Tab-separated table of C-alpha atoms in Angstrom:
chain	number	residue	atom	x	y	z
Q	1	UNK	CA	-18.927	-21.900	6.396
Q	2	UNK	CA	-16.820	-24.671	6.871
Q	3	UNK	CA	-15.868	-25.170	2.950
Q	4	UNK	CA	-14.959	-23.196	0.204
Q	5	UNK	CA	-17.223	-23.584	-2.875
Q	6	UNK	CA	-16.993	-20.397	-4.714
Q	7	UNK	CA	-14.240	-17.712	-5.101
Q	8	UNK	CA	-14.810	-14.262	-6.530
Q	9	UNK	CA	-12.404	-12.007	-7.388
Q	10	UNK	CA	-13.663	-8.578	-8.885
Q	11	UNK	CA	-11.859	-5.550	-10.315
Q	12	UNK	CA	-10.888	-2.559	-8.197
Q	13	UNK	CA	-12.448	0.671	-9.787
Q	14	UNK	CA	-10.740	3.286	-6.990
Q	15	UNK	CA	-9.851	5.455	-10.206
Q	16	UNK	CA	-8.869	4.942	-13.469
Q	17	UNK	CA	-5.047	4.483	-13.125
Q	18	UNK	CA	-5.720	1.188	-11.296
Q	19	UNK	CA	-4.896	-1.721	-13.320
Q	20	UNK	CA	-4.289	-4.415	-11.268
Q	21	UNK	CA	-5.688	-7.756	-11.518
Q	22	UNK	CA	-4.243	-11.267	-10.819
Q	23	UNK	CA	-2.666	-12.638	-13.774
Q	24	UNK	CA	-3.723	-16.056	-15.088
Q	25	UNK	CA	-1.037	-17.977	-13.811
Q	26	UNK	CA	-2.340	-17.684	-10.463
Q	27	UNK	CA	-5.655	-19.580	-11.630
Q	28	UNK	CA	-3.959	-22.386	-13.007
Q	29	UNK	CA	-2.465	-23.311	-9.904
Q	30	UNK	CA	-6.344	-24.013	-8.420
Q	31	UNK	CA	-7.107	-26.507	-10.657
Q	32	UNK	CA	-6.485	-29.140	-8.516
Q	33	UNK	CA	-9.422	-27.980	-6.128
Q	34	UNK	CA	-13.260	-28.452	-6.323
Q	35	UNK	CA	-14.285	-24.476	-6.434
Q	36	UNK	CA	-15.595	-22.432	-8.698
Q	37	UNK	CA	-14.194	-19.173	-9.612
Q	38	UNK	CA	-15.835	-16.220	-10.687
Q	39	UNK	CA	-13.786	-13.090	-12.364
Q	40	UNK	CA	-15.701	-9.800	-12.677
Q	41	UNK	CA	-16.370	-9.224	-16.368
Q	42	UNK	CA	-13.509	-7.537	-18.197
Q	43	UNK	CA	-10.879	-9.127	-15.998
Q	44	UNK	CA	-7.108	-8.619	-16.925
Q	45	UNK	CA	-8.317	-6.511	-19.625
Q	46	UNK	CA	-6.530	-3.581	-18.290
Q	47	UNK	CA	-3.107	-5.683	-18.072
Q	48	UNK	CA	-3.785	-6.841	-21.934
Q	49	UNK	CA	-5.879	-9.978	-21.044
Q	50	UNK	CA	-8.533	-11.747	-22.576
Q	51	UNK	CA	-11.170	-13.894	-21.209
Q	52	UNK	CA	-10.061	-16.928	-22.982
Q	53	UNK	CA	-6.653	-16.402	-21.209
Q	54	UNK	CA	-7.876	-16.898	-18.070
Q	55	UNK	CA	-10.076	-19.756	-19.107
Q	56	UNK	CA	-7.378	-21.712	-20.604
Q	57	UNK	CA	-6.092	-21.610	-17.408
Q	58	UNK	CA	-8.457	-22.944	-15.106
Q	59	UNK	CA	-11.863	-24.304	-17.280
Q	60	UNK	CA	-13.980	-23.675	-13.441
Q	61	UNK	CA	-13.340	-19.370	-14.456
Q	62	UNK	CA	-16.886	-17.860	-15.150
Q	63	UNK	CA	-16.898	-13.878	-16.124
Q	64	UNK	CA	-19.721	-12.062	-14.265
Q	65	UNK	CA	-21.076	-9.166	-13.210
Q	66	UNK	CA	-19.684	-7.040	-10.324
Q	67	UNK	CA	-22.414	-7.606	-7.942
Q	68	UNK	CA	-22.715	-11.163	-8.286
Q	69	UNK	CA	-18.762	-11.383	-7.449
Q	70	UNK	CA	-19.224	-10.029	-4.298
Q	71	UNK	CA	-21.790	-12.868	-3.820
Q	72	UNK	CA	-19.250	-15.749	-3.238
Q	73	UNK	CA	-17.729	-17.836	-0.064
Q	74	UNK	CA	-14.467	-15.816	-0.665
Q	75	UNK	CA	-13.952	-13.216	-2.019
Q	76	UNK	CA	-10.067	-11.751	-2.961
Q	77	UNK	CA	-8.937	-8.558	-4.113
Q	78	UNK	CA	-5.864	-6.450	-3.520
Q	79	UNK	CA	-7.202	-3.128	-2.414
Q	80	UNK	CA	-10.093	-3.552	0.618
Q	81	UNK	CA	-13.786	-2.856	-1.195
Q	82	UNK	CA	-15.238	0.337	-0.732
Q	83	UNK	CA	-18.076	0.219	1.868
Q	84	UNK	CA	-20.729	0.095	-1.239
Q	85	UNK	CA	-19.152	-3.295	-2.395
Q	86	UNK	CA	-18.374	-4.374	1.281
Q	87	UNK	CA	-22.322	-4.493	1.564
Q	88	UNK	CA	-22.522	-6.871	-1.397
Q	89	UNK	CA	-20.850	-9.240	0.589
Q	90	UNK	CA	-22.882	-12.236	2.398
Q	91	UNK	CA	-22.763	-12.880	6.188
Q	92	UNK	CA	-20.084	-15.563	7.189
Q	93	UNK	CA	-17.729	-14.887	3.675
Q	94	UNK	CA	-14.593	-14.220	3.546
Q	95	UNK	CA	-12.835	-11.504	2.351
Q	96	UNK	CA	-8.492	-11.653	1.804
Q	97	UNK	CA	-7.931	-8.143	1.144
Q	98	UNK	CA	-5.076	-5.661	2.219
Q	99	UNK	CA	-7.558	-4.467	4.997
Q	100	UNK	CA	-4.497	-2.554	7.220
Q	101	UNK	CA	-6.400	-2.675	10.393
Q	102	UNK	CA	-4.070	-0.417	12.323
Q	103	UNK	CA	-5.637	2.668	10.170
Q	104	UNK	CA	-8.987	1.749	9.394
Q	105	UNK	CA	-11.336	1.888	12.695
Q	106	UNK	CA	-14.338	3.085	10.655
Q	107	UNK	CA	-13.936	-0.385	8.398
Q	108	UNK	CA	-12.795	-2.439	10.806
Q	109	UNK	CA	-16.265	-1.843	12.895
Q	110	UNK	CA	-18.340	-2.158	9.636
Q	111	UNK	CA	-17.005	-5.973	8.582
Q	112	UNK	CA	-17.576	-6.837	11.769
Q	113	UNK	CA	-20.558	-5.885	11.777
Q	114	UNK	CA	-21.559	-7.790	8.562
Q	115	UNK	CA	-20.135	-10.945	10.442
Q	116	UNK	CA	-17.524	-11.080	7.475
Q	117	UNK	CA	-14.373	-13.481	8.220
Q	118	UNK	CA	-11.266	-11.311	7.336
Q	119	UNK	CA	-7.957	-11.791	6.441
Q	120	UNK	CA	-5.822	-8.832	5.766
Q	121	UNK	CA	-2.559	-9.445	3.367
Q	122	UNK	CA	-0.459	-6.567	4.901
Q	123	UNK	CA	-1.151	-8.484	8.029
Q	124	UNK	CA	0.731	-12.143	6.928
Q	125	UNK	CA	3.668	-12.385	8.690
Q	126	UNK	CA	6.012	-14.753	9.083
Q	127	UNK	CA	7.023	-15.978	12.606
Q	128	UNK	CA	9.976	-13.158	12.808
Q	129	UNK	CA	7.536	-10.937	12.253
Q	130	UNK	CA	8.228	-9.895	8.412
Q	131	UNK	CA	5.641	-9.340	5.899
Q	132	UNK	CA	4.880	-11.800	3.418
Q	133	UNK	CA	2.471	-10.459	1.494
Q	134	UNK	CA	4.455	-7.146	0.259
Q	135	UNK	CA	5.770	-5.766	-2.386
Q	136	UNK	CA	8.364	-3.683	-1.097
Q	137	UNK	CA	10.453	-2.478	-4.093
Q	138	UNK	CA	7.394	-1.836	-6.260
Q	139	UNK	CA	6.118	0.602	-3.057
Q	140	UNK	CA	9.686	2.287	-2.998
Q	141	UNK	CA	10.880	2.585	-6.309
Q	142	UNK	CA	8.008	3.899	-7.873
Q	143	UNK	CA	7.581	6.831	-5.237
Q	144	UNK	CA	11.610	7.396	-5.511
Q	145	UNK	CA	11.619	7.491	-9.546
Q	146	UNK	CA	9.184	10.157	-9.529
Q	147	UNK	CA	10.323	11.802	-6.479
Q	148	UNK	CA	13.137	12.408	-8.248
Q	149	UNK	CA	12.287	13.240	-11.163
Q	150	UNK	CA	10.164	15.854	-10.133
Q	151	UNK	CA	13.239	17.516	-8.047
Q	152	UNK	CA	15.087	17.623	-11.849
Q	153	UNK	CA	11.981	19.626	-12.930
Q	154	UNK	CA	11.960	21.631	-10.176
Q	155	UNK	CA	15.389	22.611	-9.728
Q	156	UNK	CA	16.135	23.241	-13.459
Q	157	UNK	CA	18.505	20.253	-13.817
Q	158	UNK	CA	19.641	20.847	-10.116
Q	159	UNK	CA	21.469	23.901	-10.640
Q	160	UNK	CA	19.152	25.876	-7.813
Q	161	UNK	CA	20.242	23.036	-4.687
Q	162	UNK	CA	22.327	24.054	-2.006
Q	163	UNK	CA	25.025	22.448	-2.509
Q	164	UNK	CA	26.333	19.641	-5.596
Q	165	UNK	CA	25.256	17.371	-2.948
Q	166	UNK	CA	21.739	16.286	-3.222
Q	167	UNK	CA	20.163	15.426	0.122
Q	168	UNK	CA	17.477	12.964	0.521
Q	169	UNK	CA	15.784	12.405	4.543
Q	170	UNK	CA	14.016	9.269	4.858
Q	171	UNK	CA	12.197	9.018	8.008
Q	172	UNK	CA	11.733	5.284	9.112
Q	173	UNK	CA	14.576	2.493	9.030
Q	174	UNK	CA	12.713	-0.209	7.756
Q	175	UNK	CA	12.191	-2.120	4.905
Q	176	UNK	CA	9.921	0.468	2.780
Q	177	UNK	CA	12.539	3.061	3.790
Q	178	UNK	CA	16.207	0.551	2.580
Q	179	UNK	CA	13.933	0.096	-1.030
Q	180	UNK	CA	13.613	3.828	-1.143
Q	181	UNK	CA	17.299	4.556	-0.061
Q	182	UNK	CA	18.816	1.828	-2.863
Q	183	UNK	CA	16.232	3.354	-5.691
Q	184	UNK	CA	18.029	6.580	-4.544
Q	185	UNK	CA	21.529	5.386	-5.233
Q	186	UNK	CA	20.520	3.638	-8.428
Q	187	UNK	CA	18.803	6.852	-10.093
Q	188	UNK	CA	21.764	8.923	-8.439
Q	189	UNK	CA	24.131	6.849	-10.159
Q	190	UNK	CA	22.243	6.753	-13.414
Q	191	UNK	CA	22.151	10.556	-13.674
Q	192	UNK	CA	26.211	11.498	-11.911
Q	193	UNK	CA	28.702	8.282	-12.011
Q	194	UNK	CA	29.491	8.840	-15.581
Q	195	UNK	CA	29.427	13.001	-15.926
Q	196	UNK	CA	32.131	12.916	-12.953
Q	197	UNK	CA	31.117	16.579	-11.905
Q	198	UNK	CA	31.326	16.462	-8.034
Q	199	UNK	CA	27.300	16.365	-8.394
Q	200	UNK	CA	25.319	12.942	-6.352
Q	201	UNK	CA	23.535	12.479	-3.934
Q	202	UNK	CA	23.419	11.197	0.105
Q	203	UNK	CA	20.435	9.265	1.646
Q	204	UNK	CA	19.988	9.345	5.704
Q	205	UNK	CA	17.775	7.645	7.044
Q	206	UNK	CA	16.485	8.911	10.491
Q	207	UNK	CA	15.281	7.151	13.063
Q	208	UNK	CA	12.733	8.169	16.578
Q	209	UNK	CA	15.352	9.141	18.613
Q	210	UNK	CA	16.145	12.102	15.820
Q	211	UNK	CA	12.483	12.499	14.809
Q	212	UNK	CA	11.273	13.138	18.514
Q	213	UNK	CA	13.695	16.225	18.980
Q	214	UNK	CA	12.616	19.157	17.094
Q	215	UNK	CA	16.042	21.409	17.162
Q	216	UNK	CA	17.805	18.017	15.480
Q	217	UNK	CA	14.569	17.913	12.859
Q	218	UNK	CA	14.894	21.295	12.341
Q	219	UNK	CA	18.386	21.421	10.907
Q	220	UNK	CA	18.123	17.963	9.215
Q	221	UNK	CA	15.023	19.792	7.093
Q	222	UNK	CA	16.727	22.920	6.358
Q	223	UNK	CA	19.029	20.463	3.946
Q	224	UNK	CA	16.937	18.285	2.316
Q	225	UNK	CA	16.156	18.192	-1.305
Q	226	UNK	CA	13.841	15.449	-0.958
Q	227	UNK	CA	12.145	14.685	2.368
Q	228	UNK	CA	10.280	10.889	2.439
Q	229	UNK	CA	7.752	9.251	4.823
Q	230	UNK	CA	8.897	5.525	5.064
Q	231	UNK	CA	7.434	5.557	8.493
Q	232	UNK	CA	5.485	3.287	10.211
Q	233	UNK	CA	3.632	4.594	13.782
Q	234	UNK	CA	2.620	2.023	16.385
Q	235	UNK	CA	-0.077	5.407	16.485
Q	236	UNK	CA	-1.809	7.063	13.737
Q	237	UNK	CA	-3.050	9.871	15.635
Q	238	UNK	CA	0.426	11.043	16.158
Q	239	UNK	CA	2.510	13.316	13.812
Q	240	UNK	CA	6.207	13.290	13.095
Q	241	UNK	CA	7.157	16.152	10.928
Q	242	UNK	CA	4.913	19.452	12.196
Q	243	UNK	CA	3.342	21.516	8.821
Q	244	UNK	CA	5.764	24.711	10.937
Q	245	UNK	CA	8.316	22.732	10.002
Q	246	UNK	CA	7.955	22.289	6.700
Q	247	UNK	CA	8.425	25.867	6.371
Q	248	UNK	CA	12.089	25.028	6.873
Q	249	UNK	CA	12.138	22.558	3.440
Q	250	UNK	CA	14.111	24.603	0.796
Q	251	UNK	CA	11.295	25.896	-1.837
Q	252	UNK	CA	12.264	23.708	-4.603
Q	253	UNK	CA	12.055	20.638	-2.082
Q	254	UNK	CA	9.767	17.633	-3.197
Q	255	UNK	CA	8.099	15.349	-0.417
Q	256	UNK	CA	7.366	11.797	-1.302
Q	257	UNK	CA	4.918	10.039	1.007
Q	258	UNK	CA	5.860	6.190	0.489
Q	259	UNK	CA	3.267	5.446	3.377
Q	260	UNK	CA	0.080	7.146	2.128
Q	261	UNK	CA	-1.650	6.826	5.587
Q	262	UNK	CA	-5.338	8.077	4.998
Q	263	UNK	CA	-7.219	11.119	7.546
Q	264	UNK	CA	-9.949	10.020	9.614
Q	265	UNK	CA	-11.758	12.465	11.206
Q	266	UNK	CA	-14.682	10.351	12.254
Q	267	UNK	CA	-12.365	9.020	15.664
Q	268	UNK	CA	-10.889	10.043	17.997
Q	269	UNK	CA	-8.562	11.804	18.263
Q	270	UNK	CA	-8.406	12.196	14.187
Q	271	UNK	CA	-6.100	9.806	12.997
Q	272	UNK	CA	-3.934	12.197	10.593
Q	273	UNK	CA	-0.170	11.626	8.692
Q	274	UNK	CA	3.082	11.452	9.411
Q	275	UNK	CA	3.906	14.526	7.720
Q	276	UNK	CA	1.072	17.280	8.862
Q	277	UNK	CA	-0.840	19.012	5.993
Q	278	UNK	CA	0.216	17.093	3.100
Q	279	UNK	CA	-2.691	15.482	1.038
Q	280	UNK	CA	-2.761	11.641	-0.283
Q	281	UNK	CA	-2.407	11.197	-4.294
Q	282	UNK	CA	-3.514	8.307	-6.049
Q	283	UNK	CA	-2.711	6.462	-9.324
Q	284	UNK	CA	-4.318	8.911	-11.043
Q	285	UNK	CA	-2.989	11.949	-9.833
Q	286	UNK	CA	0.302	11.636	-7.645
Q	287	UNK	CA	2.203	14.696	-8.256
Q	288	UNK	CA	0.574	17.498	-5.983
Q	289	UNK	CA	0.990	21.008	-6.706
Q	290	UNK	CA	0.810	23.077	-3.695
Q	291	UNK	CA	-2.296	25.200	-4.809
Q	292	UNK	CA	-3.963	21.570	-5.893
Q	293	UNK	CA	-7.920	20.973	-4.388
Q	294	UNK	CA	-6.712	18.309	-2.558
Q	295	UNK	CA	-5.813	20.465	-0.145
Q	296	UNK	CA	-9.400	21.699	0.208
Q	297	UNK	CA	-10.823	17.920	1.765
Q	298	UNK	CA	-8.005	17.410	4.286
Q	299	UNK	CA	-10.102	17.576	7.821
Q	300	UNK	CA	-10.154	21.271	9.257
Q	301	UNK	CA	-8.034	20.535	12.050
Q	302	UNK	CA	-5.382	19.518	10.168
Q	303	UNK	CA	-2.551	22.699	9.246
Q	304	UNK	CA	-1.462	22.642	5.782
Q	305	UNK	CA	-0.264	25.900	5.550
Q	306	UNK	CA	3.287	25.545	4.950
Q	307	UNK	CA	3.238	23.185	1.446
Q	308	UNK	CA	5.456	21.688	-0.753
Q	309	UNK	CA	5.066	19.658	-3.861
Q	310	UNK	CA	4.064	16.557	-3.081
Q	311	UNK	CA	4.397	13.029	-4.628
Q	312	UNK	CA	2.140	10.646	-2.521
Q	313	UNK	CA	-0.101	7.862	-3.879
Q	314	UNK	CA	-2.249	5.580	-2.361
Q	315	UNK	CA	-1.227	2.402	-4.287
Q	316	UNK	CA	2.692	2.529	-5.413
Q	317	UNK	CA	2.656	-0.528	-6.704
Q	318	UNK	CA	0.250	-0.305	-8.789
Q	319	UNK	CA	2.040	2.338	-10.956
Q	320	UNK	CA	3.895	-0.868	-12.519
Q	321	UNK	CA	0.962	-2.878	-12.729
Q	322	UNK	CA	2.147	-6.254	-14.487
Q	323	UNK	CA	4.759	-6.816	-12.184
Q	324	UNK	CA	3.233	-6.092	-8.632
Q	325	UNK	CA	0.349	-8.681	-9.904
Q	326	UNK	CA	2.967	-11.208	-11.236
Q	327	UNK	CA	4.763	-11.152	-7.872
Q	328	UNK	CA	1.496	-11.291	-5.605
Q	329	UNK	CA	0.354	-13.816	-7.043
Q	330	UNK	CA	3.157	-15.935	-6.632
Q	331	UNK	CA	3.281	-14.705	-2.838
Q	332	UNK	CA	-0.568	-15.232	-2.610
Q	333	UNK	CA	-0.629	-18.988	-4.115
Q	334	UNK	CA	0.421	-21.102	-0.306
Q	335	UNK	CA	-2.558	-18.875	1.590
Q	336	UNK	CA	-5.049	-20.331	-0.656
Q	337	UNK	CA	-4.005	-23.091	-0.786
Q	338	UNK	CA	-4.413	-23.543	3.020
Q	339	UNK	CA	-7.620	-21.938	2.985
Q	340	UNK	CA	-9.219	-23.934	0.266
Q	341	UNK	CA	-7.587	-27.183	2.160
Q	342	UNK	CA	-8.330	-26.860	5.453
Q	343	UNK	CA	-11.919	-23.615	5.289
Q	344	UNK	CA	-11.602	-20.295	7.013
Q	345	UNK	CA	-12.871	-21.913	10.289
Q	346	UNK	CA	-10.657	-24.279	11.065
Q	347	UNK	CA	-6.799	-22.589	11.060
Q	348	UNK	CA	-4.745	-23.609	13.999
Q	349	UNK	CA	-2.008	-20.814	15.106
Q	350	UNK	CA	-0.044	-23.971	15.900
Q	351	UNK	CA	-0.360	-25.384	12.704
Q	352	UNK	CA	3.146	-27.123	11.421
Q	353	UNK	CA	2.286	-24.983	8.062
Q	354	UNK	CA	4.157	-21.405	8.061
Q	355	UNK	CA	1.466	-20.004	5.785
Q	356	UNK	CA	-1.483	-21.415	8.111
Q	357	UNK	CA	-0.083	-19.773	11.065
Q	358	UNK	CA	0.573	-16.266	9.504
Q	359	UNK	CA	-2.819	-16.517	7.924
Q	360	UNK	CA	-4.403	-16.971	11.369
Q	361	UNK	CA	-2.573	-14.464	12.449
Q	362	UNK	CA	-4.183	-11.928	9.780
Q	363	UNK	CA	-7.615	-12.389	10.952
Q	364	UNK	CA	-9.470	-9.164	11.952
Q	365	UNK	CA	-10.402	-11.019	15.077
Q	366	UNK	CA	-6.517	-11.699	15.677
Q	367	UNK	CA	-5.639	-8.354	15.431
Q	368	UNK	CA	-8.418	-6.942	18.038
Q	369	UNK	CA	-7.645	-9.466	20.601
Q	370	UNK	CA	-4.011	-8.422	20.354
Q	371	UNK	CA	-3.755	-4.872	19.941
Q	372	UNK	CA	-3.242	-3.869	22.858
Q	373	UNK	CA	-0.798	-6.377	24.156
């Protein structure tokens, strides 16, 4: 397909909580191509939309039904389809999705398969090799809010810690993991700097030269209050924190799992978290009691039987819904644009255009020819 001549972009129905649609401001800035553009009826609704919102927009917006979204030349929404909906979609379409390759084998295999031309949006990078399409602070800040919150709950206003000091281990030292470590300070500062009672809090961040030794992990858990995943493994299949040694976690401790990495026990070996035993929330449900039946579908090799609570969803930004949408959008504008310009078969990873080249760079084909380079 050389051209673009239809775009549909339907709703994500993962679970309730999920709100998350493009706003209409993105839509105006299409008018100026020849494409039609079909929303999946009751778009934006969630997000306090009407139809007629939308419409003023862009006057080439038709509302339809879910299946006949699927139907288009492209097709872009922010969380990958499920399989069901991936087999809506037509040989030769493309899908723009956040597809994260690195942890999904099982749907990697099936859209290609289908023949389906993918771009993945946690996979646009620019030519330093930083993401584009990310929302960084809404991922961290969410997480850390309730994270924290739910140590205040569990510590009856803190007086059960250690120490006055509150600790917080971050394991990772990238972007995710500085968003998480500022949202710290911020709600530290919000609840001490004006009491003045020796209380606060102290954020490390630890990188793979701690996390590989197990004595240094060992007494690093033994003080934390809050201990967060902000990792990101070059393999999936490999844990970081062992469930023994959560066992070392004070009992009040919270863990917040910024990465939400899925299980996969259909490869192999079974692809499995960073932190071993803990299950993945979602937006409707992402503060895990340790008796929760989550537990009960984690893959039978996995060891969960040293728990914690757990705060872990599988869409953080999504928990402020409005602004994650307002800002991808914006971000998600200059892709289009080149894709609608120039059709999915014709990028050049030479291109003079920043966006062209990081979009090339997102295929699914991309990534497999690279992977292991």
């Amino acid at each position: 397909m050389e051209f673009i001549k239809s775009i549909g972009f339907p709703k994500m129905h993962k679970e309730e909580g999920e709100k998350r649609d493009f706003l209409p401001e993105l839509f105006e800035n299409l008018n100026e191509y020849d494409v039609q553009i079909f929303l999946e009826e009751d778009y934006g609704k969630d997000l306090g939309y009407t139809p007629q919102d939308y419409i003023q927009k862009n006057k080439n917006i038709i509302f339809t039904p879910r299946n006949e979204v699927y139907k288009k030349d492209l097709i872009v929404v922010l969380r990958a389809p499920e399989i069901d909906e991936l087999n809506l979609i037509n040989e030769d379409s493309t899908l723009i999705s956040m597809l994260h390759y690195e942890t999904r084998e099982t749907r990697n295999n099936i859209l290609r398969q289908k023949k389906i031309n993918c771009y993945s949006m946690d996979s646009m990078l620019d030519d330093e090799n930083q993401r584009i399409m990310v929302n960084y602070r809404g991922t961290s800040r969410a997480g850390s809010r309730i994270a924290f919150e739910q140590l205040k709950k569990q510590t009856n206003n803190f007086q059960n810690t250690k120490d006055k000091i509150i600790n917080v281990t971050i394991i990772g030292m990238g972007a995710v993991s500085a968003n998480c470590a500022k949202a710290f300070e911020e709600f530290s500062d919000e609840e001490f700097l004006s009491k003045n009672n020796g209380r606060g809090l102290i954020v490390h961040m630890i990188p793979r030269n701690i996390t590989q030794n197990y004595e240094n992990l060992k007494i690093i858990i033994e003080k934390s209050d809050i201990l967060v995943d902000a990792s990101k493994r070059p393999d999936p299949t490999k844990i970081i924190i062992r469930n023994e040694l959560i066992n070392y976690l004070p009992d009040y401790a919270v863990i917040l799992d910024l990465t939400a990495d899925p299980y996969n026990d259909s490869v192999s070996p079974t692809q499995v978290k960073a932190i071993e035993g803990i299950p993945t929330g979602t937006l409707d449900k992402f503060v895990i009691e340790i008796d929760d039946d989550l537990y009960n579908n984690l893959p039978k090799t996995v060891n969960s039987k040293n728990r914690r609570l757990v705060v872990s969803c599988n869409a953080w930004p999504g928990v402020d819904a409005k602004d994650c949408m307002k800002l991808y959008g914006r971000l998600i504008t200059p892709f289009l644009d080149v894709i609608l310009s120039k059709g999915p078969l014709n990028l050049n990873e030479k291109s003079k255009n920043i966006y062209e080249r990081s979009l090339y760079r997102s295929s699914l084909d991309y990534y497999l020819n690279n992977k292991n380079n």
